PDB file of C-alpha atoms in Angstrom:
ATOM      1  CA  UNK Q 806      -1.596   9.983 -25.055  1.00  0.00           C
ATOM      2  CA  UNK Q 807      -2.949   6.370 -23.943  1.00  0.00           C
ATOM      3  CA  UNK Q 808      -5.011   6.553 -21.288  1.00  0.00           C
ATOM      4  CA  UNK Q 809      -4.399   3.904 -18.608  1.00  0.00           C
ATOM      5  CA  UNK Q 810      -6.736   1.018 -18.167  1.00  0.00           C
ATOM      6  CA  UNK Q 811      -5.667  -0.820 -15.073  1.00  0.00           C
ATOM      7  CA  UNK Q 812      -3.621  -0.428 -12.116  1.00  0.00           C
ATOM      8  CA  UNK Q 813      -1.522  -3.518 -11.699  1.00  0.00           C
ATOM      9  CA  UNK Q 814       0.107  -4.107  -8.230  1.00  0.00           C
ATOM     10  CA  UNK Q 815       2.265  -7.653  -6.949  1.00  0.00           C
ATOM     11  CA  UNK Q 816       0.457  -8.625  -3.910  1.00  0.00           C
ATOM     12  CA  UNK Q 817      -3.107  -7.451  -3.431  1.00  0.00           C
ATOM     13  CA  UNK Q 818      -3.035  -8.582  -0.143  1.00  0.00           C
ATOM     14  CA  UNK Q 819       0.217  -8.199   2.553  1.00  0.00           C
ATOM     15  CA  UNK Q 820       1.122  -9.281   6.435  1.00  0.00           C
ATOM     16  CA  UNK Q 821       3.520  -7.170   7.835  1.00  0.00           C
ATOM     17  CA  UNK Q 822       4.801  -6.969  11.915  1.00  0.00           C
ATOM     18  CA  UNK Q 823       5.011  -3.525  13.556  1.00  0.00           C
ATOM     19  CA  UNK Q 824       7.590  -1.680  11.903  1.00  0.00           C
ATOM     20  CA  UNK Q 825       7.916  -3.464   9.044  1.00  0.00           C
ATOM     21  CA  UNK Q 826       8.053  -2.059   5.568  1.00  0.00           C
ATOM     22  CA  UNK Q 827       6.884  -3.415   2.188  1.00  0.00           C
ATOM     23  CA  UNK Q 828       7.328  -1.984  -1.187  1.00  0.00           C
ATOM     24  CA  UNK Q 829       3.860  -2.087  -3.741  1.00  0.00           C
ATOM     25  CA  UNK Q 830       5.419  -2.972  -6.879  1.00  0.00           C
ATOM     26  CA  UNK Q 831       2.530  -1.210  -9.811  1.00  0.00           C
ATOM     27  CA  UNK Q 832       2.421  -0.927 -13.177  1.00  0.00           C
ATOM     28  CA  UNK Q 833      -0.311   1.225 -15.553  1.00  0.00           C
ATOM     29  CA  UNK Q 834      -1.945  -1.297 -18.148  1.00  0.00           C
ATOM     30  CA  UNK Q 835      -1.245  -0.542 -21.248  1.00  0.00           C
ATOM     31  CA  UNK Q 836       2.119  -0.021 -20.809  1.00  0.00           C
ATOM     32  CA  UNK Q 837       1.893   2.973 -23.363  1.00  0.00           C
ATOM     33  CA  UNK Q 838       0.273   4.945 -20.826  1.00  0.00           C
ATOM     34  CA  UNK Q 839       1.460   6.921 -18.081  1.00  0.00           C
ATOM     35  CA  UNK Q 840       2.883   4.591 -15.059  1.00  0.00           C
ATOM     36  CA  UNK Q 841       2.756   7.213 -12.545  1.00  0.00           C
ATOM     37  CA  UNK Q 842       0.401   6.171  -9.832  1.00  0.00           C
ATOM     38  CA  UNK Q 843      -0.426   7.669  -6.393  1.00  0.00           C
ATOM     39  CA  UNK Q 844      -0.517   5.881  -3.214  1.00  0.00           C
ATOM     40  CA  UNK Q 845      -3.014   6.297  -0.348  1.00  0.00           C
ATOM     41  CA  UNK Q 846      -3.343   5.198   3.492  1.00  0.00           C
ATOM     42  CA  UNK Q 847      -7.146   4.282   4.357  1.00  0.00           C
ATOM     43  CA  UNK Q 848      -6.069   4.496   7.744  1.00  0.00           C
ATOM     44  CA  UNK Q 849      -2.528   6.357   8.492  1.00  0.00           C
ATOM     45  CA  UNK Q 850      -2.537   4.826  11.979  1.00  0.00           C
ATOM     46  CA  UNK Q 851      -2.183   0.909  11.267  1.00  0.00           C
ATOM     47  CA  UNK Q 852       0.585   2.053   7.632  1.00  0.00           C
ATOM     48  CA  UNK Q 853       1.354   5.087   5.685  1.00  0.00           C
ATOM     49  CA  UNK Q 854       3.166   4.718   2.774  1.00  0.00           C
ATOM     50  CA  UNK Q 855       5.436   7.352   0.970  1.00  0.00           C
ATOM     51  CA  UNK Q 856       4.514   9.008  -2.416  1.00  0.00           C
ATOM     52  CA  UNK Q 857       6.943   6.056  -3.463  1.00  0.00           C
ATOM     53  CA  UNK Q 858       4.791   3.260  -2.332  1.00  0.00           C
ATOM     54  CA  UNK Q 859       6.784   2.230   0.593  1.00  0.00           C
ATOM     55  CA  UNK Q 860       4.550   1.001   3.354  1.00  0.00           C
ATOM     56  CA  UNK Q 861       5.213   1.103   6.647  1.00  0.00           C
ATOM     57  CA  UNK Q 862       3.354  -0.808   9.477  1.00  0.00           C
ATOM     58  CA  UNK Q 863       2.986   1.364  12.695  1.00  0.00           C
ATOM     59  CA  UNK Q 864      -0.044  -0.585  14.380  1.00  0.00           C
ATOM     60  CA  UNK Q 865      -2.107  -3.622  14.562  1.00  0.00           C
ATOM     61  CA  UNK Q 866      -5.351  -3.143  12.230  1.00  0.00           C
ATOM     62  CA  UNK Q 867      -5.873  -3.129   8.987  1.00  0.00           C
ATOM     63  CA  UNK Q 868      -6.166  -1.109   6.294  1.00  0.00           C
ATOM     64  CA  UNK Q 869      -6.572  -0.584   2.364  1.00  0.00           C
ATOM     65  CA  UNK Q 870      -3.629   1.072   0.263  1.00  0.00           C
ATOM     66  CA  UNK Q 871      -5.095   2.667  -2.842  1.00  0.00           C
ATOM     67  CA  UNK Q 872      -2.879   2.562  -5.490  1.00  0.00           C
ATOM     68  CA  UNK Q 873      -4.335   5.323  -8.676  1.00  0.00           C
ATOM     69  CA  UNK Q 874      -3.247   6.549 -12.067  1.00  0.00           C
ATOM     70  CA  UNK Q 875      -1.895  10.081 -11.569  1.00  0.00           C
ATOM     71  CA  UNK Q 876      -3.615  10.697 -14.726  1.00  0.00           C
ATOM     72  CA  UNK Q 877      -7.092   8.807 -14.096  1.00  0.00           C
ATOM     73  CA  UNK Q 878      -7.338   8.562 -10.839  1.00  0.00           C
ATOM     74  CA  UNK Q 879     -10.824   6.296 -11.171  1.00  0.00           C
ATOM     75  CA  UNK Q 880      -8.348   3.838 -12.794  1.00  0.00           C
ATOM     76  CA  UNK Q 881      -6.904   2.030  -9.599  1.00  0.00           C
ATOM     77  CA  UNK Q 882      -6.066  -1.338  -7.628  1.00  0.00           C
ATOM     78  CA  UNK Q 883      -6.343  -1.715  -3.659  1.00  0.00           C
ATOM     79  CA  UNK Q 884      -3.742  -3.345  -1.328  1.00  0.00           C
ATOM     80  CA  UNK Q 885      -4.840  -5.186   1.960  1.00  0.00           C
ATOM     81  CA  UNK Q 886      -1.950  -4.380   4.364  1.00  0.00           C
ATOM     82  CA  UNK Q 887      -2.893  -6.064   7.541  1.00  0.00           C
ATOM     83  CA  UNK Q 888      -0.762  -5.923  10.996  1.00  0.00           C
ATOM     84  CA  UNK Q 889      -1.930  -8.537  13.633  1.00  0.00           C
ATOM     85  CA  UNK Q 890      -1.058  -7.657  17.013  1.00  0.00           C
ATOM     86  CA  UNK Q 891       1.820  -8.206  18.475  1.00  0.00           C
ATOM     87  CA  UNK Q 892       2.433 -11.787  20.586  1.00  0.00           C
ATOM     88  CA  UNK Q 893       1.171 -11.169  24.041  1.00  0.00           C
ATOM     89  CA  UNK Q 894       5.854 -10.402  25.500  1.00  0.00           C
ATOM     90  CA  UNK Q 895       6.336  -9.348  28.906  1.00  0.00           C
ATOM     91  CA  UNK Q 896       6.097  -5.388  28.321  1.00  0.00           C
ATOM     92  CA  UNK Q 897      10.113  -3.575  29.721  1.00  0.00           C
ATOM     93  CA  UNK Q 898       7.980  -0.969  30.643  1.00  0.00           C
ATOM     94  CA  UNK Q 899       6.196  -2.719  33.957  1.00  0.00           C
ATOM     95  CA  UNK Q 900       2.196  -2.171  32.025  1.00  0.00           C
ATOM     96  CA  UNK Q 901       0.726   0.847  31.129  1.00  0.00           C
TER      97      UNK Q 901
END
């Protein structure tokens, strides 16, 4: 079997609002090898993202996505997801 050599993702860097979602597009260099990769939250309470790669922005911060090789998980790419706060709104709620 071919073992990977890179992890190749779209964007290496990504915006999103609250609630947003963005999907990491990856691909395992050389395309012989496996392309099953794993994706992982540096910090589950800015995004997560599903074993699928689907992000999903729940706070402002930021935070790295690591995206590995299933089957060498040294071989891997990071994605910057970063959420800026929301614009200052009147809150419905009446504050805190």
């Amino acid at each position: 079997m071919t073992e990977p050599t890179s992890v190749n993702v779209t964007e290496t860097t990504k915006t999103l609002s609250v609630g947003e979602t963005y999907q990491i597009k990856a691909s395992v260099s050389p395309a012989e090898a496996s392309q099953e990769v794993t994706y992982t939250s540096g910090n589950t309470t800015v995004a997560s993202v599903s074993s699928a790669g689907l992000v999903t922005a729940k706070a402002a911060g930021t935070t790295a996505i690591t995206v590995a090789s299933k089957v060498k998980t040294s071989v891997k790419k990071t994605v910057t997801i970063t959420v800026p706060a929301p614009a200052a709104e009147p809150d419905p709620t009446g504050g805190e």
